[in-house]
Amino acid sequence: MKLVFEIEPVEQARPRATRMGRGIRLYDPKKVSVYKKQLGMMCRFQYKQAPLAGPLKVEMNFFRHVQSSVSKKERKLRLSGSHRPVVKPDTDNYIKSTLDGLNGLLWEDDNQIVDLIAHKYYSDNPRVEIEVTQLNELHN
């Protein structure tokens, strides 16, 4: 199954903390929280079944905008895929925020993902593409 989310990918940032009486409450920064909520709404719109169960293989493609400060030549190289994003944010931070945003919607929990492949690209059409395959469990 393949899903495309027309949203600029957002990296998982360090959680923020606030004091509540004697305890501390951790929460996502606003940008991350908004991304996860929007991703969840888009998922509910595209995928109307129960969350997937069992082991899963997931391939993710993250498409981000080209920085406006680059030359026309460099922009063309980036959009063609010749030059890929080797700048922050890190791919693993994109993965974390996206997996968390889809927990309980696309899959029961992201701990079910046993195979994961991720790619970062530049595009004029920022988006997140996810392909999920349910794996059959092998029994001895």
Short mmCIF file of C-alpha atoms in Angstrom, two decimals:
data_model
loop_
_atom_site.label_atom_id
_atom_site.label_comp_id
_atom_site.label_asym_id
_atom_site.label_seq_id
_atom_site.Cartn_x
_atom_site.Cartn_y
_atom_site.Cartn_z
CA MET A 1 0.00 0.00 0.00
CA LYS A 2 1.33 3.42 -0.91
CA LEU A 3 0.21 6.73 0.58
CA VAL A 4 1.26 10.25 -0.41
CA PHE A 5 0.94 13.09 2.07
CA GLU A 6 1.14 16.55 0.48
CA ILE A 7 2.90 18.15 3.42
CA GLU A 8 6.38 19.54 4.02
CA PRO A 9 8.23 16.98 6.17
CA VAL A 10 9.12 18.20 9.65
CA GLU A 11 11.88 16.76 11.79
CA GLN A 12 11.34 15.52 15.33
CA ALA A 13 12.88 18.12 17.63
CA ARG A 14 13.94 17.75 21.23
CA PRO A 15 10.92 17.77 23.52
CA ARG A 16 10.19 20.89 25.53
CA ALA A 17 9.56 20.76 29.27
CA THR A 18 7.36 22.69 31.65
CA ARG A 19 6.89 22.39 35.40
CA MET A 20 3.55 21.20 36.68
CA GLY A 21 3.51 21.42 40.45
CA ARG A 22 6.29 19.08 41.54
CA GLY A 23 6.46 17.24 38.23
CA ILE A 24 7.69 18.00 34.76
CA ARG A 25 5.61 17.64 31.59
CA LEU A 26 7.35 16.99 28.26
CA TYR A 27 5.73 18.05 24.99
CA ASP A 28 6.57 18.46 21.31
CA PRO A 29 7.46 21.91 19.96
CA LYS A 30 4.49 23.51 18.15
CA LYS A 31 5.87 22.92 14.63
CA VAL A 32 6.24 19.17 15.29
CA SER A 33 2.87 18.91 17.02
CA VAL A 34 1.09 20.62 14.10
CA TYR A 35 2.88 18.33 11.59
CA LYS A 36 1.84 15.18 13.45
CA LYS A 37 -1.79 16.35 13.69
CA GLN A 38 -1.95 17.29 9.99
CA LEU A 39 -0.34 14.00 9.00
CA GLY A 40 -2.91 12.16 11.11
CA MET A 41 -5.81 13.99 9.44
CA MET A 42 -4.40 13.23 5.98
CA CYS A 43 -3.98 9.58 6.92
CA ARG A 44 -7.57 9.30 8.16
CA PHE A 45 -8.74 10.76 4.84
CA GLN A 46 -6.72 8.30 2.71
CA TYR A 47 -6.73 5.17 4.88
CA LYS A 48 -10.09 4.27 6.38
CA GLN A 49 -9.35 0.75 7.64
CA ALA A 50 -8.16 -0.53 10.99
CA PRO A 51 -4.49 0.03 11.80
CA LEU A 52 -2.23 -2.66 10.35
CA ALA A 53 -1.13 -5.44 12.67
CA GLY A 54 1.91 -7.72 12.63
CA PRO A 55 5.38 -7.12 11.25
CA LEU A 56 5.72 -4.38 8.63
CA LYS A 57 8.19 -3.21 6.03
CA VAL A 58 8.10 0.56 5.46
CA GLU A 59 9.76 2.65 2.77
CA MET A 60 9.62 6.42 3.18
CA ASN A 61 10.50 9.20 0.74
CA PHE A 62 10.82 12.72 2.12
CA PHE A 63 10.68 15.55 -0.41
CA ARG A 64 11.72 18.98 0.88
CA HIS A 65 11.95 22.41 -0.74
CA VAL A 66 15.16 23.58 -2.36
CA GLN A 67 16.71 26.45 -0.40
CA SER A 68 16.08 29.81 -2.12
CA SER A 69 19.71 30.87 -1.62
CA VAL A 70 21.16 28.42 -4.19
CA SER A 71 22.06 29.27 -7.78
CA LYS A 72 19.81 28.35 -10.71
CA LYS A 73 22.34 25.73 -11.79
CA GLU A 74 22.45 24.15 -8.32
CA ARG A 75 18.66 24.30 -8.06
CA LYS A 76 18.36 22.36 -11.32
CA LEU A 77 20.83 19.72 -10.07
CA ARG A 78 18.87 19.34 -6.83
CA LEU A 79 15.49 19.04 -8.55
CA SER A 80 16.88 16.45 -11.00
CA GLY A 81 18.05 14.28 -8.10
CA SER A 82 21.75 14.69 -9.02
CA HIS A 83 22.36 16.52 -5.74
CA ARG A 84 20.54 15.11 -2.73
CA PRO A 85 20.02 16.78 0.68
CA VAL A 86 23.09 16.20 2.83
CA VAL A 87 22.10 18.98 5.21
CA LYS A 88 20.05 19.09 8.36
CA PRO A 89 17.50 17.97 9.29
CA ASP A 90 18.75 14.41 9.59
CA THR A 91 16.76 11.68 7.90
CA ASP A 92 16.22 9.85 11.20
CA ASN A 93 14.48 12.91 12.67
CA TYR A 94 12.07 13.01 9.70
CA ILE A 95 11.43 9.30 10.26
CA LYS A 96 10.69 9.66 13.98
CA SER A 97 8.15 12.48 13.64
CA THR A 98 6.38 10.75 10.75
CA LEU A 99 6.19 7.32 12.42
CA ASP A 100 4.86 8.88 15.62
CA GLY A 101 2.25 10.86 13.68
CA LEU A 102 0.89 7.67 12.10
CA ASN A 103 0.80 5.52 15.27
CA GLY A 104 -2.65 4.12 15.90
CA LEU A 105 -3.81 5.16 12.42
CA LEU A 106 -1.78 3.38 9.75
CA TRP A 107 -0.26 0.80 12.13
CA GLU A 108 -1.03 -0.09 15.72
CA ASP A 109 2.43 0.99 16.89
CA ASP A 110 5.67 1.78 15.10
CA ASN A 111 7.39 -1.01 17.04
CA GLN A 112 5.84 -3.34 14.40
CA ILE A 113 8.21 -1.99 11.76
CA VAL A 114 10.93 -4.57 11.27
CA ASP A 115 12.31 -3.27 7.95
CA LEU A 116 12.71 0.44 7.24
CA ILE A 117 14.16 2.28 4.24
CA ALA A 118 14.17 6.08 3.99
CA HIS A 119 15.26 8.61 1.38
CA LYS A 120 15.60 12.42 1.30
CA TYR A 121 15.06 14.38 -1.91
CA TYR A 122 14.54 17.94 -3.08
CA SER A 123 11.33 18.91 -4.84
CA ASP A 124 9.13 21.87 -5.74
CA ASN A 125 6.29 19.72 -4.41
CA PRO A 126 7.17 18.90 -0.78
CA ARG A 127 5.57 15.70 0.42
CA VAL A 128 6.00 12.44 2.27
CA GLU A 129 5.50 9.15 0.42
CA ILE A 130 5.10 5.97 2.42
CA GLU A 131 4.87 2.42 1.15
CA VAL A 132 3.88 -0.23 3.69
CA THR A 133 4.07 -3.98 3.21
CA GLN A 134 2.69 -6.47 5.70
CA LEU A 135 5.17 -9.31 6.21
CA ASN A 136 4.10 -12.87 6.88
CA GLU A 137 5.58 -14.18 10.08
CA LEU A 138 7.71 -17.27 9.63
CA HIS A 139 6.99 -20.06 12.08
CA ASN A 140 9.55 -22.76 12.88
#
